[in-house]
CSV table of C-alpha atoms in Angstrom, one decimal:
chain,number,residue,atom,x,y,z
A,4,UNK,CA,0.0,0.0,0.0
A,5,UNK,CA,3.1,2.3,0.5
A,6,UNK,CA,4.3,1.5,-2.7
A,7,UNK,CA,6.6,-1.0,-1.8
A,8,UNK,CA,6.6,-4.7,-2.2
A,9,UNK,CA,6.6,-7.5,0.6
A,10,UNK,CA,7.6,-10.6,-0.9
A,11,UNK,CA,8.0,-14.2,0.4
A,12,UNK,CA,7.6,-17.5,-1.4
A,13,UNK,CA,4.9,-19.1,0.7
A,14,UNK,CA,2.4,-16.5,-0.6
A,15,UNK,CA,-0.7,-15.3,0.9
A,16,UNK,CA,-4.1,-16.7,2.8
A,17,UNK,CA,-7.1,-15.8,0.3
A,18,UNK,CA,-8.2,-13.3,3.0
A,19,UNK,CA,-4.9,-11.4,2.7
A,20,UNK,CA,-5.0,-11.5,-1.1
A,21,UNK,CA,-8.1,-10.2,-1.1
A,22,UNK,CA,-7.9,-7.4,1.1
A,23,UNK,CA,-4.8,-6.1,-0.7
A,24,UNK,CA,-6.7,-6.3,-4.4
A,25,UNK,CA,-9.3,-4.5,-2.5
A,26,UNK,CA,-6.9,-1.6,-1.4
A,27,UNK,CA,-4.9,-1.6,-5.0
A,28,UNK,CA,-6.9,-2.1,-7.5
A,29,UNK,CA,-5.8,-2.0,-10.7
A,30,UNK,CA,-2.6,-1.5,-9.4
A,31,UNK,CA,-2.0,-5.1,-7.9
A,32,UNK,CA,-2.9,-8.7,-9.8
A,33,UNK,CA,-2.5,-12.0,-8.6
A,34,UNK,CA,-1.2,-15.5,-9.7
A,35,UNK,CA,-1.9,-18.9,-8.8
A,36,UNK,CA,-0.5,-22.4,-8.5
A,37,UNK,CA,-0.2,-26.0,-7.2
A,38,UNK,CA,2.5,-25.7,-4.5
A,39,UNK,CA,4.5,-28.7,-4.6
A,40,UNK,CA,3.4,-29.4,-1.1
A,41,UNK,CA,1.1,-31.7,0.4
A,42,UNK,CA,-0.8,-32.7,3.8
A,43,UNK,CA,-1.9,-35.8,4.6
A,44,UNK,CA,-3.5,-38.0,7.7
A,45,UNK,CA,-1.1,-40.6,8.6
A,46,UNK,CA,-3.4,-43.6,11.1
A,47,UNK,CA,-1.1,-45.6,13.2
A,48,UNK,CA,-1.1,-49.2,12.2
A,49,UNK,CA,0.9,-50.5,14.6
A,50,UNK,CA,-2.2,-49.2,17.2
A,51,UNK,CA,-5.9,-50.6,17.4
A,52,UNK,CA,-8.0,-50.1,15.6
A,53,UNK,CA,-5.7,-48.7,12.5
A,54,UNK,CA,-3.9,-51.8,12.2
A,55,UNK,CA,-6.8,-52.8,10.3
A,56,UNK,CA,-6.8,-51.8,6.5
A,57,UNK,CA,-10.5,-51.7,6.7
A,58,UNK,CA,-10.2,-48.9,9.6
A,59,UNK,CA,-7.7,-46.9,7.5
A,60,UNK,CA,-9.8,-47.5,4.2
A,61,UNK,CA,-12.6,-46.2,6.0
A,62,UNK,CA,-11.0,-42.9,6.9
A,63,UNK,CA,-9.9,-42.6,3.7
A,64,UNK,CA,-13.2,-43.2,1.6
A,65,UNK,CA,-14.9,-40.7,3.7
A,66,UNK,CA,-13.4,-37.7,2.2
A,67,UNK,CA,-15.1,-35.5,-0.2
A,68,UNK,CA,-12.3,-34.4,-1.4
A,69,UNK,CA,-14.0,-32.2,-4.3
A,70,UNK,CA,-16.0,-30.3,-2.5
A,71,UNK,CA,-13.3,-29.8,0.6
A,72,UNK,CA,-11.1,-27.9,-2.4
A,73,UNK,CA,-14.3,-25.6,-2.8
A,74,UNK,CA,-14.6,-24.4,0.6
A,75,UNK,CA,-10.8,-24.6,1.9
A,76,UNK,CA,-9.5,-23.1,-0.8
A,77,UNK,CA,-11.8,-19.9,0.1
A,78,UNK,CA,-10.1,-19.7,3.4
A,79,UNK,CA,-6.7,-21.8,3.5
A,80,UNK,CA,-4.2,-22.4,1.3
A,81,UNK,CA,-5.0,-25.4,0.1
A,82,UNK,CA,-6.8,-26.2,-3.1
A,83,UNK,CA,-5.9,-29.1,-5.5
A,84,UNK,CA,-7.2,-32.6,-5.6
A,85,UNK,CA,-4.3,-35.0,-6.4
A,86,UNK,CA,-3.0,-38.1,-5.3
A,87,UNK,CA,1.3,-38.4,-4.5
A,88,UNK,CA,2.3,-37.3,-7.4
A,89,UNK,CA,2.8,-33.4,-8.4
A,90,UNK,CA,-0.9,-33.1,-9.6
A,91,UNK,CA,-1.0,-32.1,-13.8
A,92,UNK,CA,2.9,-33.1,-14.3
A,93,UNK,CA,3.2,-35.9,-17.4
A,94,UNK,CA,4.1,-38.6,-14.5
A,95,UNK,CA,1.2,-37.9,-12.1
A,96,UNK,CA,-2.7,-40.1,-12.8
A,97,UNK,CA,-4.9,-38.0,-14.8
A,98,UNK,CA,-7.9,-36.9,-12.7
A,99,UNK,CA,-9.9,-39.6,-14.6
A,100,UNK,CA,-7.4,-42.0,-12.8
A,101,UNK,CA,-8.2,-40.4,-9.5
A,102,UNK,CA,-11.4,-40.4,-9.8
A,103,UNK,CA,-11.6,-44.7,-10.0
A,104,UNK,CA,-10.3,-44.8,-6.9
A,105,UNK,CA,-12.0,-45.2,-3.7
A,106,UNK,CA,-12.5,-42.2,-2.1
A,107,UNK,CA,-11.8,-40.1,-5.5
A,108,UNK,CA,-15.2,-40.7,-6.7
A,109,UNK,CA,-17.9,-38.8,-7.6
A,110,UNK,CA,-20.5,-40.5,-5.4
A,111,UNK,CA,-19.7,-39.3,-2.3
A,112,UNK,CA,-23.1,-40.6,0.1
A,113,UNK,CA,-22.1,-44.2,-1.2
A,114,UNK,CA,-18.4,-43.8,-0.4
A,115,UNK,CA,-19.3,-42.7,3.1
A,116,UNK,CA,-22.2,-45.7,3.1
A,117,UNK,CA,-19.3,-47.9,2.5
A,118,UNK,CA,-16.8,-46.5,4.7
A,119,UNK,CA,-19.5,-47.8,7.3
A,120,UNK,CA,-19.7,-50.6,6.6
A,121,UNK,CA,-16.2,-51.1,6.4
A,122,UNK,CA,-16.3,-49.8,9.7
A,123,UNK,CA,-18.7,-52.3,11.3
A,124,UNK,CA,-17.0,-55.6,9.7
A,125,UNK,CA,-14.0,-54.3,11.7
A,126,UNK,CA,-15.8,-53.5,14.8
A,127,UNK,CA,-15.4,-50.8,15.5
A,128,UNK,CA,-18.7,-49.0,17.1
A,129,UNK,CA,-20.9,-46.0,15.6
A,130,UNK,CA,-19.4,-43.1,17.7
A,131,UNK,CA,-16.0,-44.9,18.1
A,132,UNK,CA,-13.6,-41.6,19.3
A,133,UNK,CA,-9.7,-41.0,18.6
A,134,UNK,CA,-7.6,-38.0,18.4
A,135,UNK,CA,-6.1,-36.6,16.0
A,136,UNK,CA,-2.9,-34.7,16.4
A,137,UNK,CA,-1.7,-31.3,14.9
A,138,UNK,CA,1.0,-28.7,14.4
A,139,UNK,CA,-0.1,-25.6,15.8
A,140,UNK,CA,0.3,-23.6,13.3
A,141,UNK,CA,-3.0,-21.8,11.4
A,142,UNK,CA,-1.8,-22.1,7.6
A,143,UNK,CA,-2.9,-24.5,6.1
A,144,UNK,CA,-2.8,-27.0,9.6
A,145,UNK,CA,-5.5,-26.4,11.3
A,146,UNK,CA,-8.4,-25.5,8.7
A,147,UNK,CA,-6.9,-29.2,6.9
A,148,UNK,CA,-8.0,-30.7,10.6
A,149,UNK,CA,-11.1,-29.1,11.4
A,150,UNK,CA,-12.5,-30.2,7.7
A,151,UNK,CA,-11.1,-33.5,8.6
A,152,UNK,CA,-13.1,-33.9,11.5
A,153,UNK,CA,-16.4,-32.9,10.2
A,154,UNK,CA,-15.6,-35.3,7.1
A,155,UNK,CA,-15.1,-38.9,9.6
A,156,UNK,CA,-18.4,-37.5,12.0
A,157,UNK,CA,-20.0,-38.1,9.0
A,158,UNK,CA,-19.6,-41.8,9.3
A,159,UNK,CA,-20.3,-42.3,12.9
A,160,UNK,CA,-16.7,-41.0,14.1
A,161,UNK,CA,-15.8,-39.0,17.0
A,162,UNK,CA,-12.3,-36.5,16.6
A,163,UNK,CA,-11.0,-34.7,19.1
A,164,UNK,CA,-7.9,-32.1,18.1
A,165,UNK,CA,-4.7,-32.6,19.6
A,166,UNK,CA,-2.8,-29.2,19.1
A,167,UNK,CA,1.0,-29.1,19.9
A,168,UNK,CA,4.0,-26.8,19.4
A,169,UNK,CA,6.2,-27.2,16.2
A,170,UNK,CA,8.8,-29.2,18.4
A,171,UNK,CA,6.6,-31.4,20.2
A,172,UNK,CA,4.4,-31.8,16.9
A,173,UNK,CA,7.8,-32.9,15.4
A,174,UNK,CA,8.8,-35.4,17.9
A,175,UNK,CA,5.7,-37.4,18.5
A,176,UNK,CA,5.0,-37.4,14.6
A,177,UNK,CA,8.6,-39.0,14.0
A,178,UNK,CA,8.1,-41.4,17.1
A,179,UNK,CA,9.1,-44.6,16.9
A,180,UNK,CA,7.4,-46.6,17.3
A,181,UNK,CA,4.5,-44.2,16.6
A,182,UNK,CA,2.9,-42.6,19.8
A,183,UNK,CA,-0.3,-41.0,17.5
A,184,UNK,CA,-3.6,-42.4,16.9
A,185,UNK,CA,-3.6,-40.3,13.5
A,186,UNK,CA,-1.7,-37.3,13.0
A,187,UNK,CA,-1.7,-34.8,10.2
A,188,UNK,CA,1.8,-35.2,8.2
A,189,UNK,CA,3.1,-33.6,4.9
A,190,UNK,CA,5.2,-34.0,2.3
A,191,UNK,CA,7.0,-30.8,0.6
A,192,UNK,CA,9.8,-31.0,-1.9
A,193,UNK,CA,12.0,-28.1,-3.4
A,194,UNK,CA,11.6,-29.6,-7.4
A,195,UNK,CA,8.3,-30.7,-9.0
A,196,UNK,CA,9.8,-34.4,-9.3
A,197,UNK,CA,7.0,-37.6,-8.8
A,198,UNK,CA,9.7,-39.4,-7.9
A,199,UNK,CA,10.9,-37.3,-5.3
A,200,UNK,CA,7.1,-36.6,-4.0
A,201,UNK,CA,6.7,-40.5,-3.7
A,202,UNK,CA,9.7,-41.3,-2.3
A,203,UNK,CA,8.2,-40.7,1.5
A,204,UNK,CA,5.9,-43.6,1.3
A,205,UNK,CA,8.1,-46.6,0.5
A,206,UNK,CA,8.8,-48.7,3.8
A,207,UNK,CA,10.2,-46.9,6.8
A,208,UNK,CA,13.7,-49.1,6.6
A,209,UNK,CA,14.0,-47.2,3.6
A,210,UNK,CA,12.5,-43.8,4.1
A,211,UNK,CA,13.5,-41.8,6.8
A,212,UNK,CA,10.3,-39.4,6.5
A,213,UNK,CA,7.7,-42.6,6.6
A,214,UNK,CA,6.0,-41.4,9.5
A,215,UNK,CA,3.7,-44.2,9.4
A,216,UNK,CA,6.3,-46.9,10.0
A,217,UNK,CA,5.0,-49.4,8.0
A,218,UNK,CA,6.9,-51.7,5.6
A,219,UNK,CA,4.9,-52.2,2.2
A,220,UNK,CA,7.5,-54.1,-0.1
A,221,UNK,CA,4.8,-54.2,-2.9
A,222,UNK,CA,5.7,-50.3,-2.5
A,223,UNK,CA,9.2,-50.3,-2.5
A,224,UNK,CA,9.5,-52.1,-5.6
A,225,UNK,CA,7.5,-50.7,-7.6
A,226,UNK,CA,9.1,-47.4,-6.4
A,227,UNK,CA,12.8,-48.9,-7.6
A,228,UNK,CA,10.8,-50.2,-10.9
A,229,UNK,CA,9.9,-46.9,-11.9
A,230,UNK,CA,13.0,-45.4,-10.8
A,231,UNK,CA,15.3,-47.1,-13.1
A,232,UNK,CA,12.6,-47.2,-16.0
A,233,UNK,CA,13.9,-45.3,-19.5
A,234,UNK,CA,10.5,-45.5,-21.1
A,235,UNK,CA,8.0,-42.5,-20.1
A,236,UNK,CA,4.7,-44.4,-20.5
A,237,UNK,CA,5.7,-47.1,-18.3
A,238,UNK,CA,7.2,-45.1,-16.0
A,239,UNK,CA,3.4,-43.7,-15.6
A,240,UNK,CA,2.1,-47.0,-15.6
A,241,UNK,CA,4.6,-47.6,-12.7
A,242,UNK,CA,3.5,-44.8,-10.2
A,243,UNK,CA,-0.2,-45.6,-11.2
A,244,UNK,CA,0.5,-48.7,-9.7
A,245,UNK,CA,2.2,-47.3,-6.8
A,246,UNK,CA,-1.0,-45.2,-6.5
A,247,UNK,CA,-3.2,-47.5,-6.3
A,248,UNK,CA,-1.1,-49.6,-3.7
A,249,UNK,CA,-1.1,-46.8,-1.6
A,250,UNK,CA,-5.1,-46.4,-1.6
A,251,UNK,CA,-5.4,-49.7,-1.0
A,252,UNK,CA,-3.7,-50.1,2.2
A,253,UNK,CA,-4.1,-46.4,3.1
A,254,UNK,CA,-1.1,-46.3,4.7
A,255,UNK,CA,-1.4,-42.2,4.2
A,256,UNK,CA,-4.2,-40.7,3.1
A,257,UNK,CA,-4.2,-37.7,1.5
A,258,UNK,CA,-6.2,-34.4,1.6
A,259,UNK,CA,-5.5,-31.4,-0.7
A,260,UNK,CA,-2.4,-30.0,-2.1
A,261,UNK,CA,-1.1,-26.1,-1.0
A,262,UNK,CA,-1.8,-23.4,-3.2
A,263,UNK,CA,0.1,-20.6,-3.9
A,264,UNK,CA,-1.4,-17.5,-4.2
């Protein structure tokens, strides 16, 4: 407003944005973009009731992931539906691909009607409670969280909000074994790169940022197939696969990528 510019590289909350195109006018315009950042819920599967894939598919398939990007993205800086990969780059699944997926799908009442049911074959009762932990930090942390909640009351499940300090955040997410019922986690990476982006969910004896601390050898070799493959299209094919692994097990489950703004 004095004429002078204020720049970082983690950009703006929509509120900010607006409220400076408001005082500029003409004088200010904005950009956007996919921020090669994502968050995600990590369940502890070495804890009941998470050790069961059922439980972990369950939190996964109630997302509405769609219209989460609507609303967040009016308030946070989130916004993109994607899977691991840097959403729109040649390697990543088309949204087509996405959208096969459990949890990715358009039909979101019989997702959730599903997620029940998965639920209930693993026992685990209508207003079954757990906490989910979180880094107290606003942007994008705890609007992720709160939408998070709401999404898993919708299929019988009660969330409570564990907030903590950075440092304490930090140590119980990278505890080992994990000391979490589910916490919020995130993967960020300085170059768009799928490989890079996927290299966090491959077994925790070989990824020190596998929060999770589950081994998934199905993962890890796909992960060194597609490293060491020349050929672009099966390359693709190779971190499909690696997708779909992932939302099978639901080892990590992931919300909506960071937008820049």
């Amino acid at each position: 407003r004095g004429g002078r510019a204020h720049s970082n590289f983690r950009g703006l909350p929509p509120a900010a944005r607006d409220d400076l195109l408001r005082a500029m006018g003409d004088a200010m315009t904005e950009q956007q973009s996919t921020w090669n950042c994502g968050l995600y819920a990590v369940p502890n599967n070495h804890k009941k009731p998470f050790d069961d894939k059922q439980v972990r598919q369950a939190l996964n398939m109630a997302l509405d992931r769609k219209q989460g990007s609507e609303f967040l993205s009016k308030i946070a800086i989130v916004k993109t539906v994607g899977g691991l990969a840097f959403p729109g780059h040649p390697l990543a699944p088309s949204d087509e691909q996405l959208a096969t997926l459990p949890g990715f799908g358009p039909d979101v009442a019989a997702s959730r009607k599903q997620a029940r049911a998965l639920l209930n074959a693993a026992g685990v009762p209508d207003g079954y409670q757990f906490t989910l932990t979180n880094r107290n930090t606003d942007q994008p942390y705890k609007f992720v969280a709160t939408w998070l909640i709401d999404q898993w009351r919708q299929i019988g499940l009660k969330v409570e909000q564990e907030v903590l300090p950075t440092p304490a955040f930090y140590a119980k997410l990278r505890s080992n074994p994990p000391l979490f019922d589910v916490s919020i986690d995130f993967n960020c990476q300085a170059i768009v790169n799928p490989t890079l982006d996927i290299s966090k969910f491959i077994s925790a004896d070989k990824s020190d940022s596998n929060d999770g601390k589950y081994i998934d050898r199905k993962l890890d070799e796909l992960f060194d197939a597609q490293l060491r493959e020349p050929n672009h299209d099966r390359q693709r094919a190779l971190i499909w696969e690696f997708e779909k692994q992932m939302n099978e097990q639901s080892w990590y489950i992931t919300t909506l990528w960071w937008n820049r703004i």
